[in-house]
């Protein structure tokens, strides 16, 4: 097993996750089996209870792990399926060590940061590296250390990395440091932030083997030489990572910068030709356009990262550029919806913005605008149909308060007290009804998709709802998983989150159907 450790300096949000995923893509294009681990220094056990408006999307893994959004980038870039083992947090580490101490595993030793916490971190990294990710056992494991070098929260993780560097042969572990290279008013790239960041890294006993400089424009050779001279890194290992208009272009730009040969030489890998099929897929030219309104309540685009990417994947596959219009669920006019080719209602929690989303669903249904509902969007589609078609004016969800609860809490959720990791999470098998739209999209009668919810369609009302014309086209045992309307109009909603399994090379079928319907609407078909 070989390891590539990715750290960051100067400031957070530089793009360590995209850098990590891009390096993995470069290696995968050369036939190497790759996996990835994200270290998050926060004390939470996972990302499940964190405010998405502050932290970004909660990405759900196949085993139900609720993880940082970077895990989603890893899966999309590398076409692999990860588990909760691949997201290491301070909370997980300390909880494990404390549980071992209470159990008496340390034989009376005084439990300390070194060696017990650092040993546990190394054990977690090794376990994740050796786990199969659907692509066979990996040959190379990428480890992204969240936060910024110098943060107190990251210290135990960086110490564990320092120990790994000393324990492994130098050709089996390398360190890639991502830093900010800002420009002054004259357009000159400034290297001082990078120099200081590397200095902090060295004080921790770590030395970068390669530096990725994040900047708005491509760095000159003279800037690279300056970084090389001051930071003790070979000039060819100073990689310019200028801002790209599309994240999927980052691996392409890193290829141009020579990242492949740098990694190959540092890890003593054999030289292999690159398969550029993935690059051709993500760089496909657009021949059509379509616009989609996403009716939101959080107001932060990163909350809907997987949805944005799934629309992009479907659009690339169909040569259709998708323009997203963000619509505030609490403050919009119907005229905003009349200007788009499709309406999408994403997941979410709590009563805020619910009526606005229901009104948007009604507008889509009555005006024959292609509609896609996801999780909460599925539940609200059922509520809207009950109110508008069956005449149940007080139809609502148990989550939202009093009324006719056509959406009820899952039976196994009734006595749940702890909120973290207790929802219906991860992969579930769904049986699809023959002759339905969703069967046509998937091309089969059984699929596996990921979930994240506590509420379901109330079984008590299903017969009446179906007799009124709403088709429940997907089921998992007694649970309703998708609904649609008959006819040519695209009206589809899913309890599951199809976006979590969408990748550039394997676009999600519901998104493909939705984007195709939006493009056809624009053409007037």
XYZ file of C-alpha atoms in Angstrom:
525
model
C 0.000 0.000 0.000
C 1.238 3.459 -0.910
C -0.076 6.647 0.694
C -0.486 10.191 -0.607
C -1.175 12.618 2.241
C -2.806 15.930 1.289
C -2.586 18.831 3.742
C -3.581 22.469 3.452
C -2.167 25.770 4.601
C -2.917 29.510 4.800
C -6.720 29.200 4.779
C -9.520 26.654 4.601
C -11.664 26.133 1.522
C -8.735 26.114 -0.922
C -9.856 22.925 -2.610
C -7.925 20.151 -0.868
C -10.813 17.790 -1.584
C -10.831 18.520 -5.316
C -7.018 18.298 -5.368
C -7.159 14.913 -3.640
C -9.873 13.634 -5.973
C -7.998 14.947 -9.021
C -4.764 13.186 -8.068
C -6.785 10.023 -7.608
C -8.365 10.453 -11.046
C -4.955 10.926 -12.656
C -3.766 7.670 -11.095
C -6.956 5.794 -11.913
C -6.675 6.838 -15.555
C -3.359 4.944 -15.541
C -4.910 1.780 -14.230
C -4.078 2.087 -10.533
C -6.658 1.028 -7.962
C -7.224 4.016 -5.719
C -9.134 4.750 -2.533
C -9.484 7.902 -0.432
C -9.837 8.878 3.224
C -11.039 12.199 4.618
C -9.871 13.285 8.069
C -12.154 15.851 9.711
C -10.689 17.319 12.919
C -14.037 18.273 14.454
C -15.313 16.516 17.597
C -18.564 15.373 15.979
C -18.711 11.632 15.358
C -19.941 12.381 11.828
C -21.493 15.207 9.816
C -25.092 14.067 10.353
C -26.110 16.594 13.012
C -24.162 19.552 11.624
C -25.923 22.589 10.149
C -25.653 22.205 6.356
C -25.821 25.979 5.911
C -22.527 26.189 7.826
C -20.813 22.943 6.912
C -22.222 22.156 3.485
C -23.929 19.028 2.239
C -24.135 15.878 4.333
C -23.116 13.115 1.921
C -24.578 9.661 2.591
C -22.404 6.602 1.986
C -23.618 3.146 1.011
C -23.390 1.809 4.579
C -25.389 4.750 5.899
C -22.444 6.810 7.060
C -23.164 10.550 7.082
C -20.000 12.221 5.884
C -18.319 15.382 4.700
C -19.128 16.500 1.154
C -15.553 15.701 0.046
C -16.460 12.012 0.216
C -18.969 12.769 -2.523
C -16.237 14.300 -4.668
C -14.086 11.213 -4.153
C -16.890 8.916 -5.288
C -17.785 11.068 -8.292
C -14.210 11.553 -9.503
C -13.023 7.997 -8.839
C -16.175 5.948 -9.583
C -15.866 4.102 -6.272
C -18.180 3.438 -3.320
C -16.809 4.345 0.096
C -17.980 3.571 3.638
C -17.997 5.385 6.961
C -14.521 3.923 7.585
C -13.240 6.381 4.978
C -14.280 9.420 7.051
C -12.194 9.761 10.220
C -13.146 12.394 12.792
C -11.692 13.440 16.128
C -14.955 12.285 17.704
C -14.599 8.782 16.256
C -10.980 8.508 17.358
C -11.517 9.673 20.922
C -14.704 7.659 21.371
C -12.893 4.493 20.261
C -9.922 5.111 22.539
C -12.142 5.909 25.546
C -14.242 2.788 24.918
C -11.047 0.720 24.841
C -9.842 2.309 28.061
C -13.148 1.559 29.808
C -12.929 -2.021 28.561
C -9.431 -2.371 29.997
C -7.680 -2.876 26.660
C -4.681 -0.758 27.638
C -3.749 -2.992 30.614
C -3.584 -0.185 33.140
C -1.452 2.174 31.039
C -1.878 5.914 31.300
C -3.851 6.743 28.146
C -2.302 9.673 26.280
C -2.338 11.469 22.940
C 0.919 9.711 22.091
C 0.852 6.788 21.579
C -2.811 5.862 22.062
C -4.613 8.532 20.023
C -1.998 8.575 17.265
C -1.941 4.762 17.116
C -5.719 4.723 16.757
C -5.530 7.269 13.927
C -2.961 5.119 12.097
C -5.112 2.029 12.644
C -8.168 3.806 11.205
C -6.189 4.956 8.148
C -4.832 1.458 7.528
C -8.272 -0.137 7.917
C -9.851 2.295 5.461
C -6.985 1.856 2.981
C -7.383 -1.912 2.959
C -11.182 -1.942 2.636
C -12.507 -2.788 -0.799
C -14.368 0.132 -2.389
C -16.062 -1.741 -5.202
C -12.945 -1.484 -7.335
C -10.972 -4.232 -5.618
C -8.358 -3.689 -2.926
C -6.595 -0.383 -3.507
C -2.938 0.003 -4.359
C -2.780 3.686 -3.436
C -4.637 5.457 -0.630
C -5.120 9.223 -0.647
C -5.556 10.789 2.787
C -6.874 14.343 3.005
C -6.234 16.033 6.354
C -9.002 18.581 6.888
C -8.454 21.995 8.361
C -5.273 24.040 8.076
C -1.761 23.222 9.215
C -1.273 24.920 12.578
C -4.849 24.359 13.781
C -4.867 22.864 17.273
C -7.525 20.352 16.222
C -5.290 18.880 13.508
C -2.200 18.331 15.674
C -2.809 14.666 16.645
C -3.523 13.756 13.024
C -0.395 15.467 11.720
C 1.648 13.761 14.438
C 0.223 10.407 13.321
C 1.192 11.252 9.741
C 4.705 12.174 10.912
C 4.984 8.770 12.549
C 3.776 7.039 9.377
C 6.434 8.880 7.364
C 9.081 7.492 9.722
C 7.659 3.967 9.724
C 7.165 3.462 5.978
C 9.741 3.362 3.153
C 10.070 6.811 1.585
C 8.705 5.550 -1.732
C 5.486 4.385 0.004
C 4.302 7.690 1.476
C 4.459 11.254 0.155
C 3.047 14.571 1.286
C 1.272 17.034 -1.012
C 0.701 20.483 0.512
C -1.998 22.796 -0.887
C -1.457 26.510 -0.289
C -2.797 29.886 -1.390
C -0.746 31.926 -3.863
C -2.542 35.292 -4.027
C -1.949 38.058 -6.534
C -1.215 41.692 -5.694
C -2.644 44.720 -7.490
C 0.058 44.418 -10.144
C -0.900 40.835 -10.952
C 2.222 39.347 -9.349
C 1.889 36.065 -7.466
C 2.964 36.330 -3.825
C 4.774 33.327 -2.346
C 5.137 34.470 1.272
C 1.919 32.750 2.515
C 3.208 29.484 1.057
C 6.621 29.954 2.647
C 5.095 30.532 6.080
C 2.733 27.578 5.703
C 5.587 25.229 4.809
C 7.569 26.593 7.753
C 4.732 25.609 10.115
C 4.611 22.173 8.496
C 8.344 21.710 9.025
C 8.042 22.681 12.677
C 5.722 19.704 13.032
C 8.361 17.392 11.578
C 6.798 17.162 8.106
C 8.282 18.175 4.769
C 6.188 18.458 1.600
C 7.234 16.423 -1.427
C 5.002 18.479 -3.721
C 3.227 21.825 -3.408
C -0.033 22.680 -5.144
C -0.386 26.457 -5.399
C -3.980 27.656 -5.611
C -4.345 30.907 -7.503
C -6.743 32.657 -9.835
C -4.320 32.462 -12.753
C -1.540 30.075 -13.728
C 1.729 30.664 -11.898
C 4.822 31.569 -13.902
C 7.980 29.442 -13.900
C 9.749 32.173 -11.912
C 7.084 31.956 -9.171
C 7.453 28.177 -9.084
C 11.237 28.526 -8.814
C 10.867 30.922 -5.904
C 8.581 28.490 -4.070
C 11.000 25.683 -4.888
C 13.989 27.607 -3.531
C 12.332 28.721 -0.305
C 10.444 25.517 0.447
C 12.954 22.859 -0.543
C 10.743 21.219 -3.145
C 11.823 20.341 -6.674
C 10.580 22.954 -9.142
C 8.753 20.338 -11.219
C 6.884 19.349 -8.018
C 5.440 22.860 -7.654
C 2.060 22.515 -9.362
C -0.031 25.490 -10.404
C -3.728 24.984 -9.682
C -5.481 27.977 -11.204
C -9.218 28.400 -10.703
C -11.097 26.285 -13.264
C -14.591 27.000 -14.576
C -15.517 23.344 -14.014
C -14.153 21.150 -11.200
C -13.862 18.221 -13.610
C -11.286 20.179 -15.570
C -8.900 20.230 -12.575
C -7.393 16.776 -13.294
C -6.897 17.849 -16.923
C -5.008 20.971 -15.832
C -2.927 18.992 -13.345
C -1.997 16.615 -16.142
C -0.693 19.611 -18.101
C 1.314 20.679 -15.047
C 3.055 17.295 -14.908
C 1.440 15.975 -11.717
C 1.406 12.413 -13.101
C 5.172 12.239 -13.551
C 5.776 13.885 -10.146
C 3.639 11.262 -8.353
C 5.148 8.462 -10.424
C 8.719 9.446 -9.553
C 8.035 10.058 -5.861
C 6.191 6.760 -5.350
C 8.468 4.785 -7.714
C 5.500 3.734 -9.854
C 5.874 2.172 -13.264
C 5.107 4.436 -16.195
C 1.723 3.700 -17.720
C -0.133 5.441 -20.543
C -3.212 7.446 -19.567
C -6.691 6.379 -20.637
C -8.356 9.693 -21.559
C -11.898 8.358 -21.872
C -12.948 10.031 -18.596
C -11.564 13.385 -19.779
C -13.485 13.119 -23.041
C -16.681 12.455 -21.078
C -16.377 15.439 -18.736
C -15.286 17.805 -21.520
C -18.092 16.939 -23.949
C -19.444 19.967 -25.794
C -22.988 21.202 -25.201
C -25.453 21.446 -28.070
C -28.612 22.261 -26.071
C -29.584 24.252 -22.993
C -32.169 23.872 -20.252
C -32.968 25.822 -17.101
C -33.959 24.326 -13.753
C -35.357 26.079 -10.673
C -34.211 24.534 -7.407
C -36.587 25.704 -4.686
C -34.405 25.990 -1.584
C -34.662 26.987 2.054
C -30.996 27.036 3.069
C -29.636 29.608 0.620
C -26.195 27.963 0.375
C -25.322 26.163 -2.842
C -22.918 23.718 -1.171
C -25.899 22.241 0.691
C -27.035 20.869 -2.671
C -23.628 19.833 -4.014
C -24.663 16.331 -5.142
C -27.820 17.656 -6.812
C -25.840 20.242 -8.780
C -23.337 17.597 -9.865
C -26.036 15.057 -10.805
C -27.696 17.678 -13.031
C -24.312 18.346 -14.588
C -23.636 14.631 -15.148
C -26.986 14.172 -16.859
C -26.475 17.338 -18.882
C -23.043 16.222 -20.123
C -24.442 12.852 -21.131
C -27.231 14.569 -23.082
C -25.027 17.409 -24.397
C -27.336 19.791 -22.524
C -26.018 22.669 -20.445
C -28.179 23.017 -17.332
C -28.599 26.529 -15.947
C -29.646 26.440 -12.303
C -31.878 29.166 -10.909
C -31.974 29.263 -7.103
C -35.447 30.098 -5.798
C -36.058 31.037 -2.162
C -38.884 28.827 -0.889
C -40.069 31.569 1.466
C -40.002 34.458 -0.972
C -40.718 33.965 -4.653
C -43.298 34.815 -7.300
C -44.893 32.311 -9.684
C -43.409 34.332 -12.531
C -39.979 33.036 -11.474
C -41.182 29.480 -12.065
C -42.740 30.316 -15.420
C -39.315 31.259 -16.784
C -37.690 27.840 -16.306
C -37.841 24.492 -18.088
C -38.009 22.359 -14.939
C -38.632 22.531 -11.204
C -36.702 20.523 -8.617
C -37.619 20.229 -4.932
C -34.669 18.938 -2.845
C -34.570 17.318 0.580
C -34.538 19.183 3.872
C -35.785 19.172 7.435
C -38.248 21.252 9.450
C -41.334 23.331 8.586
C -39.664 26.487 7.271
C -40.327 27.068 3.572
C -42.642 24.061 3.244
C -45.689 25.902 1.898
C -43.576 27.607 -0.741
C -42.272 24.248 -1.904
C -45.774 22.774 -2.016
C -46.977 25.726 -4.110
C -44.050 25.179 -6.514
C -45.018 21.516 -6.911
C -48.620 22.514 -7.636
C -47.431 25.059 -10.191
C -45.291 22.414 -11.925
C -48.097 19.852 -12.009
C -50.824 22.213 -13.219
C -48.638 23.944 -15.807
C -47.036 20.717 -17.073
C -43.492 21.786 -16.184
C -41.077 18.843 -15.733
C -40.812 18.125 -12.012
C -38.351 16.131 -9.900
C -38.825 15.757 -6.131
C -36.201 14.313 -3.803
C -36.808 12.890 -0.306
C -38.745 15.771 1.316
C -39.685 16.755 -2.250
C -41.291 13.314 -2.644
C -43.247 13.688 0.592
C -44.425 17.181 -0.347
C -45.521 15.938 -3.781
C -47.805 13.453 -2.020
C -49.110 16.184 0.312
C -49.794 18.557 -2.617
C -51.682 15.846 -4.507
C -53.789 15.036 -1.447
C -54.653 18.700 -0.934
C -55.327 19.637 -4.566
C -56.798 16.437 -6.049
C -58.349 14.597 -3.104
C -59.479 17.809 -1.424
C -57.754 17.083 1.896
C -56.954 20.708 2.700
C -55.253 19.858 6.011
C -53.017 17.134 4.550
C -49.511 17.487 5.945
C -46.558 15.660 7.430
C -46.281 14.620 11.054
C -42.977 16.496 11.015
C -44.799 19.768 10.311
C -47.439 19.677 13.048
C -51.168 19.065 13.312
C -53.341 17.983 10.390
C -54.129 14.901 8.330
C -50.804 13.081 8.454
C -50.461 11.579 4.990
C -46.739 11.553 5.805
C -45.978 9.833 9.119
C -42.890 9.016 11.128
C -41.308 5.644 10.410
C -42.427 3.147 13.104
C -38.835 2.387 14.120
C -38.212 6.129 14.599
C -40.982 6.731 17.155
C -38.869 6.060 20.241
C -35.584 7.438 18.897
C -33.944 9.913 21.271
C -30.459 10.409 19.828
C -30.445 12.301 16.528
C -26.999 11.320 15.239
C -26.880 8.341 12.867
C -30.414 7.167 13.676
C -32.350 7.953 10.487
C -33.077 5.422 7.778
C -29.687 5.678 6.087
C -27.733 4.211 3.204
C -28.461 1.617 0.549
C -31.874 -0.037 0.265
C -33.235 -2.267 -2.487
C -36.266 -0.889 -4.349
C -38.762 -2.901 -6.386
C -40.026 -0.977 -9.408
C -43.510 -1.374 -10.839
C -43.536 -2.620 -14.456
C -44.717 -0.207 -17.126
C -43.887 2.945 -15.176
C -41.742 5.905 -16.131
C -39.118 5.075 -13.526
C -38.844 1.517 -14.846
C -38.175 2.935 -18.303
C -35.487 5.228 -16.893
C -33.639 2.496 -14.984
C -34.336 -0.259 -17.499
C -34.880 -2.800 -14.723
C -37.292 -3.729 -11.943
C -34.905 -3.677 -8.993
C -32.428 -0.951 -8.034
C -30.334 0.001 -5.003
C -30.340 3.649 -3.922
C -29.349 5.635 -0.825
C -31.674 7.097 1.792
C -31.714 9.696 4.562
C -35.119 10.251 6.193
C -37.327 9.647 9.251
C -40.793 9.938 7.660
C -42.735 7.926 5.069
C -46.050 7.900 3.224
C -48.669 6.879 5.772
C -49.816 3.331 4.808
C -53.334 4.151 6.019
C -53.924 6.550 3.112
C -52.089 4.799 0.263
C -55.170 3.052 -1.292
C -57.122 6.326 -1.503
C -54.163 8.238 -2.913
C -53.529 5.616 -5.590
C -57.191 5.407 -6.538
C -57.093 9.177 -7.136
C -54.395 8.718 -9.795
C -50.998 9.125 -8.101
C -48.846 6.123 -8.997
C -46.473 4.724 -6.375
C -44.021 3.205 -8.828
C -41.260 2.106 -6.462
C -41.512 0.263 -3.166
C -39.215 -1.193 -0.520
C -41.346 -3.703 1.338
C -44.326 -1.701 2.675
C -42.614 1.675 2.080
C -43.347 3.891 -0.898
C -40.137 4.908 -2.682
C -41.274 6.839 -5.770
C -44.396 8.422 -7.192
C -45.350 9.655 -10.646
C -48.260 10.642 -12.836
C -49.387 8.827 -15.956
C -49.184 10.508 -19.336
C -46.425 12.274 -21.205
C -45.695 14.993 -18.636
C -42.548 14.377 -16.561
C -43.654 14.306 -12.929
C -41.450 12.096 -10.744
C -40.425 12.113 -7.094
C -38.282 9.708 -5.085
C -37.969 9.058 -1.366
C -34.364 8.066 -2.012
C -31.511 10.349 -3.080
C -30.441 9.237 -6.593
C -27.868 12.053 -6.740
C -25.638 10.287 -4.204
C -24.757 7.570 -6.730
C -24.456 9.764 -9.810
C -21.036 10.137 -11.464
C -19.876 11.682 -14.761
C -19.602 8.236 -16.349
C -22.771 6.839 -14.725
C -25.391 9.626 -14.573
C -28.422 9.019 -12.375
C -31.418 7.711 -14.405
C -34.018 10.006 -12.734
C -31.808 13.007 -13.470
C -31.289 11.872 -17.067
C -35.040 11.688 -17.567
C -35.599 15.035 -15.879
C -32.933 16.917 -17.865
C -34.140 15.326 -21.108
C -37.692 16.471 -20.343
C -36.441 19.989 -19.542
C -34.482 20.188 -22.791
C -37.490 18.960 -24.765
C -39.716 21.538 -23.111
C -37.368 24.295 -24.212
C -37.543 22.977 -27.772
C -41.328 22.901 -27.535
C -41.575 19.135 -27.856
